[in-house]
Amino acid sequence: MPPPSDIVKVAIEWPGAFPKLMEIDQFKSILFYIFAFRWSLGNHENFALQNADSTNFYITEKVGIYFLSQTAAQLHERIQSSSMDAKLEALKDLANSSRDVTFAQEFINLDGISLLTQMVESGTERFYWLLLLCFSFGDLLSFTLTAFVELMDHGIVSWDTFSVAFIKKIAGYVNKSAMDTAVLQRSLAILESMVLNSQDLYQKVAQEITIGQLIPHLQGTDQDIQTYTIAVINALFLKAPEDKRQEMAHILAQKQLRSIILSNVIRSPKPINDEMAHQLYVLQVLTFNLLEDRMMTKMDPQDQAQRDIIFELRRIAFDVECEPNNSGSIEKRKSMYTRDYKKLGFIVNTHLALPYTHTPFGKPPISKISEGEQSMCLSNTRLTSFLLCSSDFTASENCHDFHPMFFTHDRSFEEFFCICIQLLNKTWKEMRATSEDFNKVMQVVRDQIMRALTQKPNSLDQLKSRLQNLSYTEILKIRQSERMNQEDFQSRPILELREKIQPEIMELIKQQRLNRLCDGTCFRKISSRRRQDKFWYCRLSPNHKVLHYGDLEESPQGEVSHDLLQEKLPVADIKAVVTGKDCPHMKEKGALKQNKEVLELAFSVLYESDEYLNFIAPDKHEYCVWTDGLNALLGKEMTSDFTKSDMDTLLSMEMKLRLLDLENIQIPEAPPPIPKEPSNYDFVYDCN
């Protein structure tokens, strides 16, 4: 008979004693079991349960909270010790414990945040140099700032409470030419949070930090420092008043930020991680938003400078020289101007700027023009509106979809527009369009541009080359092929063949997943944001019987041999694989602050004695590979998005290969009739 659902098994260990596996009633006090289980630990108020994994989060109830309050008080006292070694150990413990929200609340109740800020504010250069003679000042300050960041991440204390002296100190660490990497990383993280969480702090930080002081951090090789630097620049850009953003963009252009990012980040030999990709995407969006403001600004018909621009547009469009005032009659010149401006799409009246006095200017009124000619005004405005408002260039949380080509030119959007307007003209001619076909042409142009952008061109020249290959004829072929793939595979014989082939493809995918598990993967241990990662490695034995795993100091280059992985887990002992919120390491207190990305990459293996092995995959691909492979080992269905994608791709390829001989042959809806039996069976086949 299975045990009641209220009863769970928990392994509990005590230093110097053998671990105990206990059956615990979830509706009774946890600590009741601990002290009733032959461990003479004295006063039970002095103890609490703590997770044994890398999070070290506490499992608290009333008794446990009392213990945490005592622990917080002890650490509060220890970090004020006159012994530098004791102070360093205390700050290290504080940085580790502060990730737990319950402990953080207790330490903050003791005015712990103020204590940490005072420690930072009171430091002097002379004191720091004295510290360097006895131990690493970088470690002391690093653990202080780490504890501060962890405590503030819980959202218990408002950012508006910090003094100018504290801001100056943090900014000073960023402005120093030589600073400990960990201290610099945490200082940048603190400045970013200050700017994003308080408009008042934005003003103070902006007075202490300049773009010129941040740019040297982009010229190094540490991608984490580069990421936090761009994050601070984005935060300052985002929180700047509207009248200051254009000024800041001008400063960024003067400081050659674009070329520095291109040389030291995008073209760096190191692969760009997701956080860096997101920050580059945000910078791209913020830059384009400045152009959107310009797009939504009405043109003033009374502004002579703007009218001169329209006159210059006519001269460029029709390649005419400036006519002298006495050339021809006034009526003749007026007639010529009227003809030219109508061709450009202007309404010819007292205000030539009328098409650009509407917001958004993407839909100005145009006059009727002759067949076969398109409106330049309408083309420009509609194309500009599409390019700035397309999904690739609008803000989205957790998006990493930046385009390297926009970092290759100082006026990248203008160059991008010129390429696209040439494409529009080329497509217009290929379609032999008239003015009534304008919307159809724009739909094709949109398709061409989006298909080219999907390939992530590295430069504007590469984009131009790819657009040349996506002619109107090619787009028609692609669309027709896509429609055929959707329609031709719906007949009953094809569906029966598809159903027959599917198990073979699934077995192929299964073998690929198991082979990948045998190669092994490096996983990062659970750690909070802005902390150096630790790693561990796991791989499946070639006979698919055992999982080998063990800790690593750093991410390995290539595979790790079985000999270096000391821990083993027999596959036969695995009971289940759980993912996301069902994972033990995602259920604990404090885990709610884990971002959505981490939650989507988490999975756990539950095995004998209700123990578990927790994973956080390095990316979505590895997550799908491992969850599929582990489920395959357990004889369960592989249900990841990656499996569905592989199944669709391989099945489509296999179907096309098997149907090659049937090309241009009509496939009947019903099978042909079975022929009549022969009059006798007295025949043989000569197989020689």
XYZ file of C-alpha atoms in Angstrom:
688
model
C 0.000 0.000 0.000
C 1.535 3.378 -0.960
C 2.314 5.821 1.880
C -0.063 8.747 2.521
C 0.511 11.769 0.283
C 1.208 13.907 3.368
C 4.311 11.849 4.196
C 7.596 12.717 2.466
C 11.100 11.320 2.875
C 13.876 13.778 3.706
C 17.603 13.127 4.182
C 19.026 15.166 7.101
C 22.673 15.276 8.093
C 24.581 16.604 11.081
C 28.366 17.222 11.113
C 30.184 14.187 12.468
C 27.124 11.926 12.330
C 25.621 9.596 9.758
C 22.810 11.146 7.664
C 19.289 10.103 8.585
C 16.475 9.379 6.125
C 13.230 10.433 7.810
C 9.579 10.153 6.938
C 8.059 13.533 7.755
C 4.431 14.525 8.053
C 4.132 17.830 6.197
C 1.436 19.031 8.594
C 3.668 18.735 11.668
C 6.676 20.756 12.739
C 9.839 19.779 10.852
C 12.076 20.486 13.810
C 9.949 18.186 15.980
C 11.363 15.265 13.994
C 14.953 16.423 14.199
C 15.134 16.620 17.963
C 13.019 13.528 18.456
C 15.415 11.453 16.368
C 18.112 10.640 18.892
C 20.228 13.714 18.220
C 20.872 15.413 21.531
C 21.349 18.927 20.251
C 20.349 20.841 23.345
C 18.067 23.855 23.031
C 16.206 23.400 19.739
C 15.826 27.178 19.297
C 19.497 27.364 18.360
C 19.082 25.323 15.164
C 17.425 25.493 11.738
C 17.362 23.418 8.569
C 19.476 24.469 5.584
C 19.500 23.093 2.042
C 22.634 21.098 1.281
C 22.861 22.248 -2.354
C 24.745 25.281 -3.607
C 21.902 27.707 -2.740
C 22.234 27.144 1.042
C 18.701 28.511 1.481
C 17.099 27.986 4.887
C 13.877 26.073 5.519
C 12.294 28.115 8.270
C 9.407 28.045 10.687
C 9.029 29.946 13.962
C 11.906 28.103 15.624
C 14.097 28.415 12.515
C 13.448 32.146 12.240
C 14.686 32.577 15.800
C 17.873 30.771 14.794
C 18.291 33.001 11.733
C 17.850 36.126 13.827
C 20.644 34.866 16.107
C 22.842 34.060 13.106
C 22.199 37.501 11.620
C 23.094 39.155 14.940
C 26.328 37.160 15.183
C 27.360 38.104 11.645
C 26.432 41.734 12.334
C 28.864 41.652 15.253
C 31.596 39.667 13.479
C 31.888 42.008 10.491
C 32.753 44.797 12.959
C 35.637 42.774 14.395
C 39.041 44.453 14.730
C 40.649 41.299 13.337
C 40.915 41.618 9.572
C 40.915 37.841 9.094
C 37.745 37.486 11.182
C 36.131 40.395 9.328
C 36.928 38.786 5.962
C 35.443 35.405 6.988
C 32.348 37.099 8.374
C 31.773 39.072 5.166
C 32.245 35.898 3.137
C 29.575 34.134 5.247
C 27.301 37.169 4.960
C 27.600 37.266 1.164
C 26.637 33.578 1.050
C 23.752 33.753 3.540
C 22.229 36.957 2.117
C 20.835 35.072 -0.851
C 18.168 33.680 1.499
C 15.278 36.133 1.780
C 14.410 35.201 5.372
C 17.960 35.688 6.592
C 18.175 38.927 4.573
C 15.091 40.270 6.337
C 16.596 39.501 9.753
C 19.936 41.120 8.895
C 18.246 44.209 7.427
C 16.154 44.511 10.621
C 19.467 44.987 12.462
C 20.196 47.995 10.214
C 22.688 45.814 8.373
C 22.438 47.755 5.095
C 23.509 50.934 6.867
C 26.458 49.104 8.421
C 27.683 47.923 5.010
C 27.288 51.366 3.418
C 29.172 52.959 6.333
C 32.002 50.476 5.841
C 32.212 51.509 2.194
C 31.904 55.243 2.894
C 34.439 55.332 5.742
C 37.265 53.700 3.777
C 40.206 55.940 2.928
C 42.928 55.445 0.384
C 45.600 55.298 3.093
C 43.615 52.675 5.026
C 43.226 50.589 1.899
C 46.945 50.601 1.148
C 47.640 49.494 4.715
C 45.216 46.616 4.262
C 47.022 45.493 1.142
C 50.116 44.827 3.239
C 48.367 42.144 5.315
C 45.723 40.626 3.017
C 43.736 41.233 -0.126
C 41.662 44.392 0.152
C 39.952 43.343 -3.070
C 38.466 40.295 -1.336
C 37.229 42.341 1.623
C 35.547 44.953 -0.544
C 34.291 42.332 -2.988
C 32.461 40.369 -0.276
C 31.088 43.621 1.201
C 29.621 44.708 -2.137
C 28.411 41.180 -2.923
C 26.497 41.038 0.372
C 25.060 44.491 -0.367
C 23.888 43.442 -3.847
C 22.307 40.220 -2.539
C 20.454 42.051 0.228
C 19.168 44.758 -2.128
C 18.028 42.192 -4.730
C 15.218 41.082 -2.383
C 13.481 44.453 -2.779
C 13.112 44.986 0.977
C 14.949 48.324 1.150
C 14.314 51.298 -1.146
C 17.208 52.516 -3.283
C 16.294 56.134 -2.513
C 17.818 55.887 0.972
C 21.494 56.037 -0.030
C 23.723 59.050 0.470
C 25.788 60.977 -2.052
C 28.948 59.824 -0.237
C 28.080 56.177 -0.910
C 27.350 56.903 -4.574
C 30.659 58.749 -4.909
C 32.528 55.770 -3.440
C 30.896 53.262 -5.802
C 31.445 55.573 -8.767
C 35.056 55.988 -7.657
C 35.670 52.252 -7.942
C 34.331 52.359 -11.510
C 36.401 55.407 -12.431
C 39.701 53.946 -11.212
C 42.002 52.840 -14.005
C 43.055 49.692 -12.078
C 40.529 47.958 -9.855
C 39.856 44.398 -8.700
C 37.615 42.673 -11.283
C 35.050 41.451 -8.756
C 34.812 44.908 -7.136
C 34.406 46.586 -10.532
C 31.713 44.122 -11.593
C 29.638 44.622 -8.450
C 30.120 48.410 -8.527
C 28.762 48.535 -12.087
C 25.829 46.348 -11.049
C 25.041 48.687 -8.144
C 25.141 51.777 -10.376
C 22.824 50.112 -12.897
C 20.294 49.251 -10.172
C 20.483 52.770 -8.718
C 19.747 54.389 -12.083
C 16.917 51.999 -12.975
C 15.198 52.137 -9.565
C 15.339 55.835 -8.703
C 15.057 58.981 -10.821
C 16.737 60.960 -8.046
C 19.689 58.556 -7.965
C 19.919 58.777 -11.757
C 20.678 62.486 -11.422
C 23.372 61.824 -8.819
C 24.973 58.931 -10.698
C 24.967 60.922 -13.958
C 26.990 63.615 -12.191
C 29.629 61.108 -11.063
C 29.948 58.865 -14.141
C 30.678 59.972 -17.691
C 30.617 57.933 -20.886
C 34.318 58.595 -21.298
C 35.022 56.913 -17.939
C 32.960 53.854 -18.845
C 34.375 53.223 -22.322
C 37.800 51.883 -21.156
C 35.965 48.977 -19.490
C 34.675 47.952 -22.930
C 38.195 47.745 -24.297
C 39.234 44.877 -22.031
C 38.658 41.156 -22.527
C 36.332 40.376 -19.606
C 32.862 39.925 -21.159
C 31.098 40.209 -17.783
C 32.654 43.638 -17.206
C 31.748 44.646 -20.762
C 28.169 43.463 -20.222
C 27.701 45.441 -17.005
C 29.297 48.508 -18.616
C 26.843 48.467 -21.528
C 24.029 47.843 -19.010
C 24.997 51.048 -17.143
C 25.134 53.008 -20.437
C 21.687 51.653 -21.367
C 20.296 52.552 -17.948
C 21.611 56.133 -18.209
C 20.215 56.364 -21.748
C 16.823 54.966 -20.699
C 16.368 57.241 -17.676
C 17.656 60.414 -19.321
C 14.971 63.074 -19.940
C 13.801 63.255 -23.551
C 15.624 66.530 -24.183
C 18.890 64.939 -22.981
C 18.744 61.710 -25.001
C 19.730 63.318 -28.294
C 22.612 65.039 -26.505
C 23.716 61.728 -24.998
C 23.491 60.027 -28.410
C 25.757 62.756 -29.797
C 28.274 62.105 -26.992
C 28.177 58.364 -27.686
C 28.934 59.090 -31.342
C 31.831 61.381 -30.421
C 33.300 58.731 -28.107
C 33.103 56.164 -30.962
C 31.143 53.769 -28.765
C 29.844 51.906 -31.812
C 33.282 51.100 -33.237
C 34.594 50.102 -29.792
C 31.711 47.663 -29.274
C 32.176 46.299 -32.791
C 35.919 45.705 -32.338
C 36.025 44.510 -28.724
C 32.692 42.743 -28.266
C 30.949 41.711 -31.484
C 34.136 40.748 -33.336
C 35.833 39.339 -30.260
C 36.922 35.682 -30.537
C 34.743 34.929 -27.499
C 31.125 33.940 -28.235
C 28.537 36.492 -27.123
C 26.493 35.203 -24.176
C 22.757 35.822 -23.769
C 23.092 38.699 -21.296
C 25.506 40.583 -23.549
C 23.248 39.935 -26.570
C 20.306 41.361 -24.613
C 22.217 44.516 -23.657
C 23.308 45.059 -27.278
C 19.680 44.579 -28.329
C 18.540 47.183 -25.779
C 21.176 49.658 -27.012
C 20.016 49.064 -30.589
C 16.375 49.709 -29.627
C 17.199 52.863 -27.635
C 19.135 54.242 -30.611
C 16.286 53.559 -33.031
C 13.789 55.109 -30.620
C 15.524 58.450 -31.198
C 14.714 58.117 -34.893
C 11.112 57.258 -34.068
C 10.785 60.558 -32.211
C 12.011 62.299 -35.349
C 9.536 60.323 -37.458
C 6.636 61.499 -35.291
C 7.660 65.182 -35.500
C 5.569 67.341 -37.837
C 7.284 69.347 -40.516
C 6.805 73.103 -40.281
C 5.729 74.502 -43.698
C 6.948 77.959 -42.643
C 10.487 76.753 -41.917
C 12.609 77.869 -44.877
C 15.409 75.403 -44.021
C 12.974 72.499 -44.257
C 11.519 73.843 -47.504
C 15.056 74.032 -48.897
C 15.413 70.326 -48.181
C 12.355 69.629 -50.375
C 13.794 71.775 -53.160
C 17.059 69.853 -52.904
C 15.091 66.589 -53.062
C 13.620 67.638 -56.417
C 17.056 68.574 -57.747
C 18.544 65.202 -56.747
C 15.548 63.180 -57.959
C 15.508 64.699 -61.442
C 19.194 65.582 -61.703
C 18.500 69.179 -62.713
C 20.881 72.101 -62.474
C 19.871 75.243 -60.653
C 18.001 77.290 -63.264
C 18.767 81.000 -63.472
C 15.920 83.295 -62.490
C 15.453 84.523 -66.057
C 15.355 81.110 -67.751
C 11.939 80.781 -69.421
C 8.685 82.302 -68.433
C 7.298 82.131 -64.913
C 4.395 79.978 -66.146
C 6.770 77.514 -67.823
C 8.952 77.111 -64.735
C 5.881 76.793 -62.524
C 4.489 74.084 -64.794
C 7.800 72.209 -64.680
C 7.957 72.394 -60.859
C 4.356 71.191 -60.598
C 5.073 68.204 -62.830
C 8.201 67.205 -60.870
C 6.618 67.519 -57.423
C 3.571 65.538 -58.496
C 5.871 62.739 -59.628
C 7.433 62.785 -56.179
C 3.966 62.483 -54.622
C 3.508 66.007 -53.246
C 0.219 67.839 -53.268
C 1.144 70.942 -55.209
C -0.308 73.963 -53.501
C 0.996 76.750 -51.342
C 2.579 74.244 -48.924
C 4.801 71.636 -50.554
C 5.541 70.183 -47.112
C 1.934 69.115 -46.589
C 2.566 65.333 -46.951
C 5.031 65.573 -44.029
C 2.816 67.590 -41.667
C 0.870 64.558 -40.470
C 1.862 62.228 -37.619
C 2.651 59.535 -38.155
C 3.914 60.739 -41.506
C 3.732 57.183 -42.857
C 0.266 57.894 -44.307
C 0.321 61.289 -46.062
C -2.287 62.196 -48.670
C -0.950 61.946 -52.229
C -2.236 63.216 -55.529
C -3.279 60.968 -58.386
C -0.173 60.243 -60.451
C 0.232 58.702 -63.848
C 0.144 54.915 -64.254
C 3.493 53.151 -63.832
C 4.954 55.811 -61.510
C 5.192 55.355 -57.778
C 5.037 58.068 -55.135
C 8.474 58.782 -53.691
C 6.924 60.469 -50.649
C 4.656 57.532 -49.920
C 7.453 55.021 -50.500
C 9.813 56.825 -48.144
C 7.317 57.348 -45.356
C 5.742 53.894 -45.454
C 9.130 52.186 -45.625
C 10.534 54.269 -42.760
C 7.492 53.513 -40.625
C 7.807 49.785 -41.338
C 11.544 49.638 -40.608
C 11.272 51.473 -37.287
C 8.140 49.677 -36.130
C 9.056 46.130 -37.164
C 9.322 43.540 -34.388
C 13.124 43.349 -34.696
C 13.571 46.943 -33.545
C 10.988 47.351 -30.785
C 11.724 46.730 -27.119
C 11.032 43.300 -25.658
C 12.034 41.915 -22.287
C 14.607 39.093 -22.362
C 15.099 39.465 -26.133
C 18.600 38.773 -27.506
C 17.886 39.536 -31.156
C 20.413 42.270 -31.928
C 21.782 42.819 -35.445
C 25.595 43.114 -35.800
C 25.270 45.082 -39.049
C 23.878 48.122 -37.194
C 27.197 48.474 -35.344
C 29.227 48.692 -38.567
C 28.314 52.243 -39.597
C 27.822 55.574 -37.822
C 24.617 56.237 -39.793
C 23.556 52.601 -39.975
C 19.800 53.157 -40.147
C 20.128 55.703 -42.954
C 22.319 53.257 -44.888
C 19.826 50.478 -44.144
C 17.007 52.661 -45.451
C 18.903 53.440 -48.674
C 19.391 49.724 -49.333
C 15.696 49.033 -48.684
C 14.391 51.900 -50.824
C 16.515 50.618 -53.711
C 14.998 47.194 -53.107
C 11.518 48.705 -53.207
C 12.249 50.373 -56.575
C 13.726 47.149 -57.945
C 10.749 45.068 -56.784
C 8.320 47.667 -58.157
C 9.844 47.247 -61.618
C 9.956 43.434 -61.348
C 6.258 43.371 -60.441
C 5.411 45.904 -63.181
C 3.305 47.620 -60.559
C 1.020 50.622 -60.845
C -0.017 53.067 -58.133
C -2.928 50.790 -57.139
C -0.434 47.968 -56.466
C 1.526 49.887 -53.848
C 0.317 47.825 -50.867
C 1.066 44.574 -52.694
C 4.582 45.758 -53.464
C 5.117 46.741 -49.817
C 4.016 43.271 -48.678
C 6.618 41.664 -50.936
C 9.305 44.124 -49.784
C 8.485 43.373 -46.148
C 8.845 39.671 -46.872
C 12.197 40.212 -48.605
C 13.587 42.330 -45.774
C 12.435 40.052 -42.947
C 13.772 36.915 -44.675
C 17.144 38.624 -45.180
C 17.275 39.834 -41.554
C 16.517 36.329 -40.293
C 19.916 35.263 -41.653
C 21.620 37.828 -39.366
C 23.947 39.530 -41.902
C 27.181 40.767 -40.327
C 27.390 43.892 -42.477
C 25.226 46.133 -44.608
C 27.013 44.894 -47.722
C 26.105 41.337 -46.769
C 22.480 42.394 -46.313
C 22.500 44.023 -49.736
C 23.892 40.848 -51.301
C 21.233 38.672 -49.690
C 18.461 41.007 -50.774
C 19.752 40.783 -54.344
C 19.201 37.019 -54.181
C 15.643 37.498 -52.886
C 14.105 38.850 -56.079
C 10.352 38.961 -56.634
C 10.597 35.753 -58.687
C 12.510 34.017 -55.877
C 9.944 35.144 -53.287
C 7.161 33.658 -55.419
C 9.045 30.344 -55.587
C 9.591 30.300 -51.833
C 5.940 31.078 -51.116
C 4.770 28.446 -53.585
C 7.080 25.844 -52.057
C 5.836 26.652 -48.574
C 2.230 26.315 -49.697
C 2.933 23.005 -51.416
C 4.613 21.644 -48.313
C 1.494 22.476 -46.371
C -1.026 21.164 -48.906
C 0.511 18.194 -50.752
C 1.203 16.225 -47.604
C -2.441 16.063 -46.520
C -3.682 13.251 -48.820
C -4.494 9.929 -47.165
C -1.709 7.822 -48.786
C 0.876 10.406 -47.771
C -0.475 10.527 -44.234
C -0.276 6.714 -44.019
C 3.317 6.753 -45.233
C 4.119 9.512 -42.751
C 2.647 7.466 -39.904
C 4.694 4.440 -40.966
C 7.987 6.374 -41.124
C 7.512 8.289 -37.878
C 8.679 5.492 -35.473
C 11.913 5.108 -37.463
C 12.614 8.836 -37.220
C 11.817 8.861 -33.494
C 14.301 6.034 -32.912
C 16.934 7.992 -34.844
C 16.317 11.068 -32.669
C 16.505 8.917 -29.531
C 19.900 7.523 -30.519
C 21.179 11.015 -31.243
C 20.076 12.212 -27.791
C 21.750 9.282 -26.039
C 24.954 9.850 -28.005
C 24.954 13.477 -26.882
C 24.527 12.398 -23.260
C 27.523 10.094 -23.690
C 29.566 13.093 -24.891
C 28.612 14.930 -21.700
C 27.850 18.568 -20.846
C 29.268 21.195 -18.486
C 26.591 22.685 -16.210
C 26.839 25.741 -14.010
C 25.940 25.461 -10.377
C 23.039 27.477 -9.040
C 24.342 30.948 -8.253
C 22.859 34.397 -7.934
C 23.285 37.070 -10.565
C 26.584 38.944 -10.585
C 28.530 36.064 -9.020
C 31.361 34.082 -10.567
C 29.961 30.737 -11.716
C 31.081 27.299 -10.555
C 30.778 24.292 -12.815
C 30.161 20.564 -12.774
C 30.160 17.973 -15.526
C 27.848 15.069 -16.243
C 27.953 12.354 -18.910
C 26.341 9.003 -19.635
C 28.452 5.864 -19.814
C 28.781 4.260 -23.302
C 26.635 1.303 -22.191
C 23.880 3.699 -21.034
C 23.966 2.205 -17.515
C 25.507 4.951 -15.344
C 25.598 8.764 -15.093
C 29.086 9.991 -14.158
C 29.385 13.482 -12.679
C 31.672 15.702 -10.606
C 32.670 19.295 -9.796
C 35.029 21.379 -11.959
C 36.971 24.539 -11.185
C 36.268 26.035 -14.612
C 34.424 25.267 -17.808
C 36.377 22.551 -19.683
C 37.617 22.805 -23.231
C 36.297 19.588 -24.777
C 35.117 16.366 -23.164
C 35.941 15.249 -19.621
C 37.022 11.642 -19.079
C 35.114 9.268 -16.801
C 38.160 9.008 -14.510
C 37.834 12.659 -13.466
C 34.156 12.276 -12.545
C 34.071 10.628 -9.119
C 30.319 10.537 -8.521
C 28.078 7.884 -10.097
C 24.333 7.429 -10.427
C 23.001 4.134 -11.865
C 20.309 4.739 -14.461
C 18.313 1.902 -12.897
C 17.949 4.011 -9.724
C 16.393 6.968 -11.538
C 12.691 7.264 -10.744
C 11.633 10.392 -12.608
C 12.719 13.550 -14.399
C 11.001 16.806 -13.397
C 11.353 20.258 -14.938
C 10.763 23.939 -14.193
C 8.762 24.766 -11.090
C 8.535 21.089 -10.121
C 12.304 20.906 -9.531
C 13.400 20.804 -5.870
C 15.906 23.641 -6.397
C 13.167 25.850 -7.882
C 10.713 25.307 -5.003
C 12.867 26.622 -2.186
C 12.353 29.979 -0.534
C 14.203 32.648 -2.391
C 14.046 30.716 -5.653
C 11.166 32.930 -6.768
C 13.709 35.634 -7.545
C 15.257 33.345 -10.144
C 14.514 34.854 -13.511
C 12.298 33.169 -16.061
C 15.283 32.141 -18.168
C 16.777 30.072 -15.324
C 13.389 28.525 -14.561
C 13.020 27.377 -18.161
C 16.451 25.693 -18.089
C 16.022 23.829 -14.789
C 15.459 20.067 -14.488
C 16.098 17.439 -11.806
C 16.663 13.694 -11.669
C 14.881 11.976 -8.771
C 16.436 8.691 -7.736
C 16.584 6.099 -4.956
C 15.680 7.217 -1.418
C 13.964 10.307 -2.785
C 17.245 12.056 -3.452
C 17.755 14.315 -6.418
C 20.382 15.669 -8.798
C 19.698 19.257 -9.862
C 20.603 20.711 -13.264
C 20.499 24.138 -14.890
C 21.249 23.732 -18.593
C 23.629 26.219 -20.272
C 21.044 26.910 -22.983
C 17.696 25.744 -24.373
C 19.344 23.320 -26.799
C 21.177 21.423 -24.031
C 18.031 21.487 -21.886
C 16.059 19.732 -24.638
C 18.861 17.244 -25.336
C 19.173 16.201 -21.695
C 15.485 16.043 -20.806
C 14.831 14.063 -23.997
C 17.749 11.720 -23.358
C 16.846 11.088 -19.723
C 13.215 10.426 -20.623
C 14.387 8.040 -23.355
C 16.477 6.150 -20.794
C 13.357 5.784 -18.644
C 11.304 4.565 -21.606
C 9.184 7.703 -21.648
C 8.138 9.951 -24.506
C 10.466 12.747 -25.657
C 8.277 15.861 -25.697
C 10.654 18.825 -26.009
C 10.276 21.530 -28.652
C 13.633 20.425 -30.026
C 12.304 16.902 -30.639
C 9.228 18.264 -32.415
C 11.424 20.438 -34.622
C 13.783 17.544 -35.427
C 10.841 15.272 -36.138
C 9.295 17.766 -38.572
C 12.605 18.375 -40.353
C 13.727 14.743 -40.651
C 10.264 13.466 -41.483
C 9.838 16.064 -44.223
C 13.244 15.168 -45.690
C 12.532 11.429 -45.576
C 9.111 11.889 -47.168
C 10.577 13.927 -50.013
C 13.306 11.339 -50.597
C 10.818 8.487 -50.762
C 8.540 10.402 -53.090
C 11.223 11.516 -55.526
C 10.175 8.910 -58.097
C 6.584 10.145 -57.887
C 7.360 13.709 -58.925
C 4.681 15.187 -61.255
C 2.511 12.076 -60.754
C -0.964 12.562 -59.338
C -1.327 10.680 -56.065
C -4.835 9.154 -55.794
C -6.938 9.782 -52.739
C -7.899 6.080 -52.514
C -5.675 3.022 -53.049
C -6.069 1.192 -56.392
C -8.258 -1.951 -56.423
C -6.653 -5.312 -55.672
C -6.272 -7.304 -58.912
C -8.044 -10.641 -59.390
C -6.285 -13.766 -58.302
C -4.372 -15.602 -61.090
C -5.853 -18.775 -62.560
C -2.980 -20.805 -61.098
C 0.112 -20.332 -59.032
C 2.430 -22.471 -61.130
C 5.092 -19.875 -61.643
C 8.437 -19.008 -60.129
C 10.806 -16.045 -60.251
C 14.276 -16.575 -61.559
C 16.381 -14.516 -59.181
C 19.697 -15.422 -60.828
